[in-house]
Short mmCIF file of C-alpha atoms and ligand atoms in Angstrom, two decimals:
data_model
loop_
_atom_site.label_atom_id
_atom_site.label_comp_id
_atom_site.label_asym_id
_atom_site.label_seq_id
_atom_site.Cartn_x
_atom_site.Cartn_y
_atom_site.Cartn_z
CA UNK A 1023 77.37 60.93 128.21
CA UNK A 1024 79.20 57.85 129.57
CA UNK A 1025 82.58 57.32 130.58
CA UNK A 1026 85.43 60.39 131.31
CA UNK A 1027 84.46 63.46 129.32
CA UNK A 1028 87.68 64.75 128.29
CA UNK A 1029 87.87 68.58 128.37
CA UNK A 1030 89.94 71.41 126.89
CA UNK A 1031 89.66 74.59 128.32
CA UNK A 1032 90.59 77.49 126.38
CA UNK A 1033 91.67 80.18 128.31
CA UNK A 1034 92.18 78.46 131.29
CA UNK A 1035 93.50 80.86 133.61
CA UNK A 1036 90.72 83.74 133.03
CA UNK A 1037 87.77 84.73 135.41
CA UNK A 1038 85.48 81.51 133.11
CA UNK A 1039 88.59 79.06 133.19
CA UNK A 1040 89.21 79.02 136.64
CA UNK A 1041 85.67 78.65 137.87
CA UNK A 1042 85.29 75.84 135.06
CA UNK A 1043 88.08 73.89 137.32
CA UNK A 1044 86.63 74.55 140.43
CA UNK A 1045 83.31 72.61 139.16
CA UNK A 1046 85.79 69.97 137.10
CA UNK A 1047 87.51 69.61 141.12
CA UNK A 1048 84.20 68.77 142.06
CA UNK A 1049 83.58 65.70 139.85
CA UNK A 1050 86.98 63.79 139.67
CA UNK A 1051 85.51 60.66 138.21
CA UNK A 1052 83.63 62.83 135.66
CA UNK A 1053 86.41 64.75 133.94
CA UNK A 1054 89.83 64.73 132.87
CA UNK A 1055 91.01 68.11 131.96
CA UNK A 1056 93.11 67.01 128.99
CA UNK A 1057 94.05 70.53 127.34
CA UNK A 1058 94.62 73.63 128.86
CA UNK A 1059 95.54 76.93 126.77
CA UNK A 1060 95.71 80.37 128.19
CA UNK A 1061 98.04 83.84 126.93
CA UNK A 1062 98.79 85.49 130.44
CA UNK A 1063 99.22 84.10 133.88
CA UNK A 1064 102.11 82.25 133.20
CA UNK A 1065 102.95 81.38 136.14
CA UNK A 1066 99.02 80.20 137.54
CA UNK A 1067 99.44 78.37 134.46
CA UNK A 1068 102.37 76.18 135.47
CA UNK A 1069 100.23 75.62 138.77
CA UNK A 1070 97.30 74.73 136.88
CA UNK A 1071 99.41 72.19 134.66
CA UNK A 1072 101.22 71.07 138.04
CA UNK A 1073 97.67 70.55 139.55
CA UNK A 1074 95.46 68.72 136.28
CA UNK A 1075 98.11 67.05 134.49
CA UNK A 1076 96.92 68.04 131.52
CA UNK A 1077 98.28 65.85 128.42
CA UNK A 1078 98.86 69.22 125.92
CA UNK A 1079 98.82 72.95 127.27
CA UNK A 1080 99.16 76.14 124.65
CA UNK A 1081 100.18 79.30 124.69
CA UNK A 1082 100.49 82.64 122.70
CA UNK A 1083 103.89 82.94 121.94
CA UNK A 1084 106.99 80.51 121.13
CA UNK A 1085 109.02 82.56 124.01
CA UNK A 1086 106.24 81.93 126.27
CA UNK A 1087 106.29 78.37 125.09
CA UNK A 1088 110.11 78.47 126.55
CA UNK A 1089 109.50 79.52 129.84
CA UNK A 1090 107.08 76.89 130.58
CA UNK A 1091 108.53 74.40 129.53
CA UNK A 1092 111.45 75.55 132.10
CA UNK A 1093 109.12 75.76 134.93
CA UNK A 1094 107.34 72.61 134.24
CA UNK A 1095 110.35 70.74 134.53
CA UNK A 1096 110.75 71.48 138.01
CA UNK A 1097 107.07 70.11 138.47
CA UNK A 1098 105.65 67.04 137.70
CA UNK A 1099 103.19 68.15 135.08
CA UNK A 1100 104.31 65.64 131.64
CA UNK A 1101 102.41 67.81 129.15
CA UNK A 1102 103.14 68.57 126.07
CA UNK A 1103 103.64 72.46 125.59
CA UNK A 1104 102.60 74.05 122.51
CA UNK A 1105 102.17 77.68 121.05
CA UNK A 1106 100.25 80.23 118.70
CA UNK A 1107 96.74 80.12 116.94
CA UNK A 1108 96.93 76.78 114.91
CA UNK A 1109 97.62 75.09 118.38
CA UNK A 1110 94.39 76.17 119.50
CA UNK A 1111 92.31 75.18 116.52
CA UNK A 1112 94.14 71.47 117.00
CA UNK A 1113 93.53 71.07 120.55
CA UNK A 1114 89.84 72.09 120.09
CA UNK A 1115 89.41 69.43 117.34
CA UNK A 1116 91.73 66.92 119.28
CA UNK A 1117 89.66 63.65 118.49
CA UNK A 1118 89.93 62.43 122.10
CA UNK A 1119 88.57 65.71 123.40
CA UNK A 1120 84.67 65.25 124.34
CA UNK A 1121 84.16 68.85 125.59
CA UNK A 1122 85.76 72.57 125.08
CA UNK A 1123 85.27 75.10 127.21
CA UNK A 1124 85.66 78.25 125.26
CA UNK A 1125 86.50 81.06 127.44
CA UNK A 1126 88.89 83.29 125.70
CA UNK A 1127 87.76 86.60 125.44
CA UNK A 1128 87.15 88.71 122.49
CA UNK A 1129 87.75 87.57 118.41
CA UNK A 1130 90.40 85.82 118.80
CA UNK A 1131 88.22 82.46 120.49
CA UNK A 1132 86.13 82.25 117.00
CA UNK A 1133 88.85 80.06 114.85
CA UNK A 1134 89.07 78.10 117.60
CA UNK A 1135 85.56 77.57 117.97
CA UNK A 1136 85.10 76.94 114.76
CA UNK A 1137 87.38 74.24 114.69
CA UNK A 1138 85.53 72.43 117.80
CA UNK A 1139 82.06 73.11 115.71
CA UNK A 1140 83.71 71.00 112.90
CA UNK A 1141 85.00 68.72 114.12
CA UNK A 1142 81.40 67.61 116.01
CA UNK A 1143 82.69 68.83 119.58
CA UNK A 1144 80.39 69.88 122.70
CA UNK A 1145 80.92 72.85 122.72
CA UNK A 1146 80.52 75.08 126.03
CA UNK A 1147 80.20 78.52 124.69
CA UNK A 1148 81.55 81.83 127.15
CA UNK A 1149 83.20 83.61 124.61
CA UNK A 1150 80.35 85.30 123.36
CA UNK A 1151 82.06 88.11 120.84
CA UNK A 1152 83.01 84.51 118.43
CA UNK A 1153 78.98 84.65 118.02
CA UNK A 1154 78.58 88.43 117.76
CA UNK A 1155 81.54 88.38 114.84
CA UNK A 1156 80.10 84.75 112.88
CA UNK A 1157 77.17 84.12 113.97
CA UNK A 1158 75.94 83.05 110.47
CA UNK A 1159 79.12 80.76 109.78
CA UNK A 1160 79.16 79.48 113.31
CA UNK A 1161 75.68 78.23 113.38
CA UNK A 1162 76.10 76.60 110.34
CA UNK A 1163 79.54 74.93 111.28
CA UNK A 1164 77.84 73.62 114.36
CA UNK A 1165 74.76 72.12 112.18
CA UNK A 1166 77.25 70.54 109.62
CA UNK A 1167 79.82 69.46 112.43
CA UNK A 1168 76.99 67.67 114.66
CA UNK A 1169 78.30 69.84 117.45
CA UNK A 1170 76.57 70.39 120.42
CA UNK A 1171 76.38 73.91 121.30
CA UNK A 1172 75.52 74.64 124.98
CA UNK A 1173 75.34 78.83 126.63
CA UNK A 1174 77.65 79.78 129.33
CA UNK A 1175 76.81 83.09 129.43
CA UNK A 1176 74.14 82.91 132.45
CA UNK A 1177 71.84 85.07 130.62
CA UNK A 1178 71.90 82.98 127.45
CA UNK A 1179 71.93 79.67 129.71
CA UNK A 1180 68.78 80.72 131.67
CA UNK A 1181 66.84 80.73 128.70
CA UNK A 1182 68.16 78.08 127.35
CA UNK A 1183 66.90 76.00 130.67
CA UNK A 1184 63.46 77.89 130.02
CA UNK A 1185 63.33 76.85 126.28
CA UNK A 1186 60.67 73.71 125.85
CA UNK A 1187 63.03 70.70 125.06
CA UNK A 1188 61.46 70.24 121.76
CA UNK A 1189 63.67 73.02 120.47
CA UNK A 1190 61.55 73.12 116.56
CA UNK A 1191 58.39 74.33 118.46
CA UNK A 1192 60.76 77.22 120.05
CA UNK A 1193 59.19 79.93 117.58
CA UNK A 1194 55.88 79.07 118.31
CA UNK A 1195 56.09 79.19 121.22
CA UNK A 1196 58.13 82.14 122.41
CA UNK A 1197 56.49 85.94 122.29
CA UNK A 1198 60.04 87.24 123.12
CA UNK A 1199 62.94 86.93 125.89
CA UNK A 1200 64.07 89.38 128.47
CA UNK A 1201 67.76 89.42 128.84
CA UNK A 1202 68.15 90.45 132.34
CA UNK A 1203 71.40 92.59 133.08
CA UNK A 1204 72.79 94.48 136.64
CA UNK A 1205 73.10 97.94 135.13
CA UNK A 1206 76.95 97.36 135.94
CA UNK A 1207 78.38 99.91 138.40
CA UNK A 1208 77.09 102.89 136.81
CA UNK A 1209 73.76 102.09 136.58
CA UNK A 1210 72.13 105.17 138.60
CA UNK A 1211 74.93 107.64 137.18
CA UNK A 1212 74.04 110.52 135.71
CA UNK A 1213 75.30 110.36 131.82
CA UNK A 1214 76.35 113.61 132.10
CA UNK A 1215 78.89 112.96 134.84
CA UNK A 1216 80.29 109.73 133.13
CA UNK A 1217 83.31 111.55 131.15
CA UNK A 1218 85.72 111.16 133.88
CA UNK A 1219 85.46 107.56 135.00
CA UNK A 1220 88.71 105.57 135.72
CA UNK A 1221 89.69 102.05 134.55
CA UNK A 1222 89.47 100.63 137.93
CA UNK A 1223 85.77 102.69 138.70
CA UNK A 1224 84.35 100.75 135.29
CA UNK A 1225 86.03 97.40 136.74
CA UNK A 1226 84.25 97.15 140.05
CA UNK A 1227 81.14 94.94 138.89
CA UNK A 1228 78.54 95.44 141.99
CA UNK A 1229 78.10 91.33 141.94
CA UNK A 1230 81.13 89.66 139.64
CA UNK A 1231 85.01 89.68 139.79
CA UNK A 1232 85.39 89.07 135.95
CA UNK A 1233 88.08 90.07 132.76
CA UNK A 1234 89.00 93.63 132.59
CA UNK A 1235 86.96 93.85 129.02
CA UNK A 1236 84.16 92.42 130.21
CA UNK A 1237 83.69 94.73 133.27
CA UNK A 1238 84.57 97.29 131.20
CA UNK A 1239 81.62 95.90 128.87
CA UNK A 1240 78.80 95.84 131.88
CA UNK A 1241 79.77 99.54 132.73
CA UNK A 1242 78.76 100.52 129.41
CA UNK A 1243 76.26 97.69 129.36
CA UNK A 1244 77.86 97.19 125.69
CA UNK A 1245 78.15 93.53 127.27
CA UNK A 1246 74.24 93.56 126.83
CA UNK A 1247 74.64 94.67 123.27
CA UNK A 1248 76.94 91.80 122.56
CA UNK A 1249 74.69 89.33 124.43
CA UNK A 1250 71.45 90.29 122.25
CA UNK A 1251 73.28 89.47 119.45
CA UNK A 1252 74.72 86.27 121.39
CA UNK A 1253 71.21 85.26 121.74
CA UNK A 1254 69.87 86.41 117.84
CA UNK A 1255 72.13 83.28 116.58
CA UNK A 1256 71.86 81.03 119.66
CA UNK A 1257 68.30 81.06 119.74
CA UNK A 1258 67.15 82.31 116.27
CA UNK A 1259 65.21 85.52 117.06
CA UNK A 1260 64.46 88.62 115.32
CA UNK A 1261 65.41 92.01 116.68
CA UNK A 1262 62.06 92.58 117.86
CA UNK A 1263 61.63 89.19 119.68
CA UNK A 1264 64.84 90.17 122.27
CA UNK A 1265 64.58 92.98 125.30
CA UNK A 1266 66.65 94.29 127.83
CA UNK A 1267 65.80 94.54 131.54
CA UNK A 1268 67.85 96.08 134.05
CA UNK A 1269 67.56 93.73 137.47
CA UNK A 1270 70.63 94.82 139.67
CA UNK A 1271 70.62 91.70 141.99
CA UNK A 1272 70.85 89.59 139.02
CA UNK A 1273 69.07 86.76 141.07
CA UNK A 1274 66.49 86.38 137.78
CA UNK A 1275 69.26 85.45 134.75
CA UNK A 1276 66.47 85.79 132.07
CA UNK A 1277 63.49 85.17 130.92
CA UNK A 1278 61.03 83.68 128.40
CA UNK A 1279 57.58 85.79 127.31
CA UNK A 1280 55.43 82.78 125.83
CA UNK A 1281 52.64 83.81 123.48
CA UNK A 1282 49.74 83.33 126.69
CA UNK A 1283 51.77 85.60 128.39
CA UNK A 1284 52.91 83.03 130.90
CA UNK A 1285 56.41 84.24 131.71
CA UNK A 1286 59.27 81.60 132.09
CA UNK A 1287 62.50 82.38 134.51
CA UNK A 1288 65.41 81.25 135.86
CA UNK A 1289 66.81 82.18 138.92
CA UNK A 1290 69.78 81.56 141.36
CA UNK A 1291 72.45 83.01 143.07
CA UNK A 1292 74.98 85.22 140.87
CA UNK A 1293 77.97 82.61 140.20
CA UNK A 1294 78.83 81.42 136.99
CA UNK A 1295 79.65 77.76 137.86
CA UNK A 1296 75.60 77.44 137.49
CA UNK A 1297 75.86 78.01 134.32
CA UNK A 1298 79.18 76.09 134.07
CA UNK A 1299 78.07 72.98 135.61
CA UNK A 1300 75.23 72.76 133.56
CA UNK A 1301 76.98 73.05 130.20
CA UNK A 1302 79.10 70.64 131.33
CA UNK A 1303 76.54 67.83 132.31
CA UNK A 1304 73.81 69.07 130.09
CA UNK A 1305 71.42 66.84 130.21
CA UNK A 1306 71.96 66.05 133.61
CA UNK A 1307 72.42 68.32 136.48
CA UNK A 1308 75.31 67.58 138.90
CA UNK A 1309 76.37 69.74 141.82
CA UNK A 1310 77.95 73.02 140.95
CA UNK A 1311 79.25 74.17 143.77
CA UNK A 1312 77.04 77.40 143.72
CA UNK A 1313 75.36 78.90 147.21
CA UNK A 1314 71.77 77.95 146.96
CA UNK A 1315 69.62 80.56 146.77
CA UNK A 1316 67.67 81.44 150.09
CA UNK A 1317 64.03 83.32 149.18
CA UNK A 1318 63.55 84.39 152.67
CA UNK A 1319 66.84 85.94 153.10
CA UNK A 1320 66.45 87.80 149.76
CA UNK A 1321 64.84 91.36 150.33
CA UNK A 1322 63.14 92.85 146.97
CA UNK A 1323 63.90 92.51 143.45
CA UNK A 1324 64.02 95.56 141.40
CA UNK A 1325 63.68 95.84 137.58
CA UNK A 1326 63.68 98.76 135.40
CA UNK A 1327 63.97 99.67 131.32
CA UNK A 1328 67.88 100.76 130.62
CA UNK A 1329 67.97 104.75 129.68
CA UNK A 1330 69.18 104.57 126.19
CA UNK A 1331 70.85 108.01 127.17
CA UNK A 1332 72.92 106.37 129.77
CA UNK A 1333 73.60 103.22 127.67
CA UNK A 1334 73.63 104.27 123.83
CA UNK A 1335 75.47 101.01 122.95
CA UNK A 1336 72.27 98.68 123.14
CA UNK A 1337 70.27 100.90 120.50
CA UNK A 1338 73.68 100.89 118.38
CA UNK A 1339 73.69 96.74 118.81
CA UNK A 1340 70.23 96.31 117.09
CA UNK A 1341 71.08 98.54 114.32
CA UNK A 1342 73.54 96.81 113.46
CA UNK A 1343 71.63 93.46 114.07
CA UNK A 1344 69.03 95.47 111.42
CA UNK A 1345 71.72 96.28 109.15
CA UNK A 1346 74.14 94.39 106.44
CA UNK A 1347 75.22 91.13 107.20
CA UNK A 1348 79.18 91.52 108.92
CA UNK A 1349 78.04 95.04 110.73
CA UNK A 1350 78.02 93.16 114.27
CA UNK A 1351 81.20 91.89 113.34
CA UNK A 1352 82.62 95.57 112.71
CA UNK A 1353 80.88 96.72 115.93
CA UNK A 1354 82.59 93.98 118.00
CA UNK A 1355 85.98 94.90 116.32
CA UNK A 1356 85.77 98.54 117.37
CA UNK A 1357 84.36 97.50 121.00
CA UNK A 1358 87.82 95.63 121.71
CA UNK A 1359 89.43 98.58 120.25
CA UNK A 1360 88.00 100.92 122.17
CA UNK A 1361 87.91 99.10 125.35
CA UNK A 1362 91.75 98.77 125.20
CA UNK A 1363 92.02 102.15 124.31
CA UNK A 1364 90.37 102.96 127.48
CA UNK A 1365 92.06 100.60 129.54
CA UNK A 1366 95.19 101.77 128.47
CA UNK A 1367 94.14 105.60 129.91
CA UNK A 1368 94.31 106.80 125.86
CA UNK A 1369 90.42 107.65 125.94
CA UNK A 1370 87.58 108.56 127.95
CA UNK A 1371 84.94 106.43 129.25
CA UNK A 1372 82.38 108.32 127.15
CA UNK A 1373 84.26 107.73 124.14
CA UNK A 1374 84.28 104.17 123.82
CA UNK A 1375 80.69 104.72 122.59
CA UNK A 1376 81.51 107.46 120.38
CA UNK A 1377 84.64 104.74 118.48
CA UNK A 1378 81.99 102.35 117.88
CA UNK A 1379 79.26 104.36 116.56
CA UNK A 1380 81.54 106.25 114.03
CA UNK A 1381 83.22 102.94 112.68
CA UNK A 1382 80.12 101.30 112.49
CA UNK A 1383 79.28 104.87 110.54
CA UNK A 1384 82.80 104.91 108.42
CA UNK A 1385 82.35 101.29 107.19
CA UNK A 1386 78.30 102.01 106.04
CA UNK A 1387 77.89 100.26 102.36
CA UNK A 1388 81.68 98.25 103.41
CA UNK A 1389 78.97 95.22 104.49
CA UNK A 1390 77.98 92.35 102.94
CA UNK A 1391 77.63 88.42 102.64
CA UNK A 1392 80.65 86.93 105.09
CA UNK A 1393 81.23 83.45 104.02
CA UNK A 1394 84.96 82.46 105.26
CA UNK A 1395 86.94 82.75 108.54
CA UNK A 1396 88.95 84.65 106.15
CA UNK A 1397 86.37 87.13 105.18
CA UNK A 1398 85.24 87.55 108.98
CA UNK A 1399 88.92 88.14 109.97
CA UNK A 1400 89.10 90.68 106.80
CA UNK A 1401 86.26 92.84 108.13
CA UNK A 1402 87.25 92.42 111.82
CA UNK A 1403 91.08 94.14 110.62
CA UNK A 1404 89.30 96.86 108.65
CA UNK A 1405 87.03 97.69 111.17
CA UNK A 1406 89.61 97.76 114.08
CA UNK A 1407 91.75 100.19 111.78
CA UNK A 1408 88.94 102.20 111.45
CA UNK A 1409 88.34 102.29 114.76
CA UNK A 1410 92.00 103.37 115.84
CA UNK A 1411 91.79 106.10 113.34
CA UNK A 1412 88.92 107.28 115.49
CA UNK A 1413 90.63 106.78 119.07
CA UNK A 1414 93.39 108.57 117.82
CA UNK A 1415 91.13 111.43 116.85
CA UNK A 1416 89.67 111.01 120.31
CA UNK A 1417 92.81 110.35 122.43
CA UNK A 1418 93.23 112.91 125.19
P1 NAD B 771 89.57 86.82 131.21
O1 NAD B 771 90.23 88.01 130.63
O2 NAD B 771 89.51 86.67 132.70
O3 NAD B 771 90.26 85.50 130.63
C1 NAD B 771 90.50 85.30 129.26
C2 NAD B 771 91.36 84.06 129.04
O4 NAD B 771 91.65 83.96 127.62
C3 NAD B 771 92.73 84.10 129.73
O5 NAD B 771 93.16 82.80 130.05
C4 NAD B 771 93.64 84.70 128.66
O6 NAD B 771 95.01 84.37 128.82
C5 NAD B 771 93.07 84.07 127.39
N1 NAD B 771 93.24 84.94 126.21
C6 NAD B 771 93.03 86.29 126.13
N2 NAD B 771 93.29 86.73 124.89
C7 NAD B 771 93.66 85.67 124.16
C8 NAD B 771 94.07 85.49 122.80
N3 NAD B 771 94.14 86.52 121.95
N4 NAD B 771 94.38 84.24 122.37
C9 NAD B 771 94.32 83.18 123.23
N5 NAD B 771 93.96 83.29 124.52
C10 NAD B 771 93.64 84.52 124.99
O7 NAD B 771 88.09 86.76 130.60
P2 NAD B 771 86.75 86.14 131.24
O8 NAD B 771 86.11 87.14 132.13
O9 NAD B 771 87.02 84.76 131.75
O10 NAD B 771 85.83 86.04 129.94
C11 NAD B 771 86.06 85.05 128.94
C12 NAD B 771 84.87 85.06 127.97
O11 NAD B 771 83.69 84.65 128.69
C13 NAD B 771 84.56 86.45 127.39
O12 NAD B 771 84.13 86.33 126.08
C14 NAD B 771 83.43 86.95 128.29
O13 NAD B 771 82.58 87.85 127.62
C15 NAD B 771 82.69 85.65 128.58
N6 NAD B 771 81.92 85.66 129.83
C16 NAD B 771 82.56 85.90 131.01
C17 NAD B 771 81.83 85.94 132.20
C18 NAD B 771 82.51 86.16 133.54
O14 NAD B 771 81.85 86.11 134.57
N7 NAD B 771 83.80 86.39 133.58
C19 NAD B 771 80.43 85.75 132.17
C20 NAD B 771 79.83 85.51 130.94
C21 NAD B 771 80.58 85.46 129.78
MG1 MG B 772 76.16 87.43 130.62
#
């Protein structure tokens, strides 16, 4: 790409927005951050817009909408201040923006995405759940829109790099992948003694500072779950082509099993503005500002096969990959719904698992062909009242 890329960053103040700047701050005459969005952090926000001049910035609500504007005027940031979800589909599709960063977490990033697929946009994907909840319509939109659809997740970005560049010949090629993950905090815990685990115990990642639902997601390595099917619609794989490895120093990101059995990784240090800066300069390479990664220094690596016991949400993820079109969709719904349940102290650790695999149970035969934004959303309600009926029934 030539010129200033101009870039939107959805959910600019989050754990994925702010490292996105810190690579943008390396590369001044590379990008111009022209959109920023984000739904808490107000007041980082009002930095950020102090800091990139962005020329439009959104938020969630019109009251939130009121109080930056009020701060920004005693800054110079000029931009434009806009509110709710529409705002987020129009920046995305913005026809000066060049490149969105979407790093919203959870559902809520897909109509947004959606609208950046359409309207031919490339498209720096960290908000994996859109995937897990479209994946069908997504991949489509993309094809249609002319998008350019590069991995952010690290996982789903290592094999990407690993992937032969002729991208037809991928099937041929490829026995299967090995999503590597760190086992998340709990990883040598005995399942039996998980019941009583605290918000802020689930939260401390051994190698990340990331979201609250996303730590929350490596403790119960549901994050895994969601990246399998991440990497089902990213890289167009059957159930049986994708497998989990558990490598706690997360120094291998993943890794491609050809059909010789020659075995294709990438490695680096743990720090997402690898990932990042490639997605960004894709297909160049420009400097991240990552450590490099010193071999002598390292000490072992270690890799073992998750205990399903321990971590019952990855069997539950490629059931429902297995199962009705829209069933990943209802499993991400009741993973959000759960997760804030426990966040929120109204259920145990042990029962976020439980929420998931009874709505994905409750809504059995409710699956089928999901065409529309509007039929995605549909399901993704149903499901999530489902799965309050169940936290309710497991609230403590
Ligand atoms: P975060 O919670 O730190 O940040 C989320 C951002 O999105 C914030 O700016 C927040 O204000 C905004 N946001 C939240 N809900 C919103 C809504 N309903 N509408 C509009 N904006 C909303 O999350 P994160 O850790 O940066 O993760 C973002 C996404 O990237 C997630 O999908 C996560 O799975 C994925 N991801 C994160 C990491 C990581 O290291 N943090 C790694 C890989 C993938
Ligand atoms: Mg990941």
């Amino acid at each position: 790409m030539s010129g200033m890329q101009r870039v939107c960053i959805l959910g600019a103040t989050g754990s994925i927005g702010r490292s996105t700047l810190e690579v943008v701050a390396l590369h001044p005459t590379r990008f111009e951050v022209f959109a920023l969005t984000a739904r808490h952090r107000m007041d980082e926000l009002a930095v950020l817009c102090d800091r990139w001049q962005p020329r439009y910035v959104a938020v969630g609500t019109p009251e939130q909408a009121q109080s930056l504007r009020r701060r920004l005027a005693q800054t110079r940031a000029r931009a434009e201040v806009m509110h709710g979800a529409r705002a987020l589909e129009e920046l995305a599709s913005h026809p000066e923006v060049d490149s969105v960063m979407a790093a919203i977490v959870g559902a809520a990033g897909l109509a947004p995405c959606l609208a950046a697929a359409r309207a031919g946009k490339r498209l720096l994907l960290a908000n994996k759940e859109a995937l897990v909840v479209g994946g069908d319509l997504f991949m489509r939109t993309v094809r249609q829109g002319g998008a350019t659809l590069l991995p952010i997740d690290s996982e789903h970005s290592a094999i990407f790099q690993c992937l032969p560049s002729d991208h037809t010949a991928w099937s041929r090629h490829i026995d299967h992948i090995l999503l590597t993950s760190s086992g998340g905090p709990f990883r040598a815990r005995e399942p039996e003694t998980l019941h009583d685990v605290t918000p802020e115990m689930a939260c401390a990642h051994p190698n990340f500072v990331m979201g609250r639902k996303i730590s929350v997601d490596s403790a119960t390595m549901m994050n895994k779950a969601l990246e399998v099917i991440e990497a089902r619609w990213l890289f167009d794989l059957r159930p049986e082509q994708m497998r989990v490895l558990i490598h706690p120093q997360q120094i291998i990101h993943s890794m491609v099993v050809c059909r010789d059995n020659s075995v294709l990784a990438q490695l680096g240090t743990p720090d997402m503005k690898v990932p990042i800066a490639y997605g960004l300069s894709w297909p160049e390479r420009i400097e991240s500002g990552a450590e490099r990664l010193e071999f002598a220094t390292l000490g072992g690596l270690h890799f073992e096969d998750p205990n399903p016991r321990r971590f019952p949400g990855l069997l539950l993820a490629f059931d429902a990959l297995r199962a009705a079109a829209g069933a990943t969709n209802a499993l991400n719904a009741a993973n959000e719904e759960a997760v804030a349940a426990f966040l929120s102290g109204a259920i145990a650790f042990t029962a976020i698992h439980q929420v998931n695999a009874a709505t994905l149970d409750s809504l059995a035969g409710a699956f089928g062909s999901q065409d529309t934004l509007e039929d995605l959303l549909a399901l993704d309600e149903r499901a999530r009242a489902a799965a309050r009926v169940h936290v309710k029934a497991m609230a403590r």
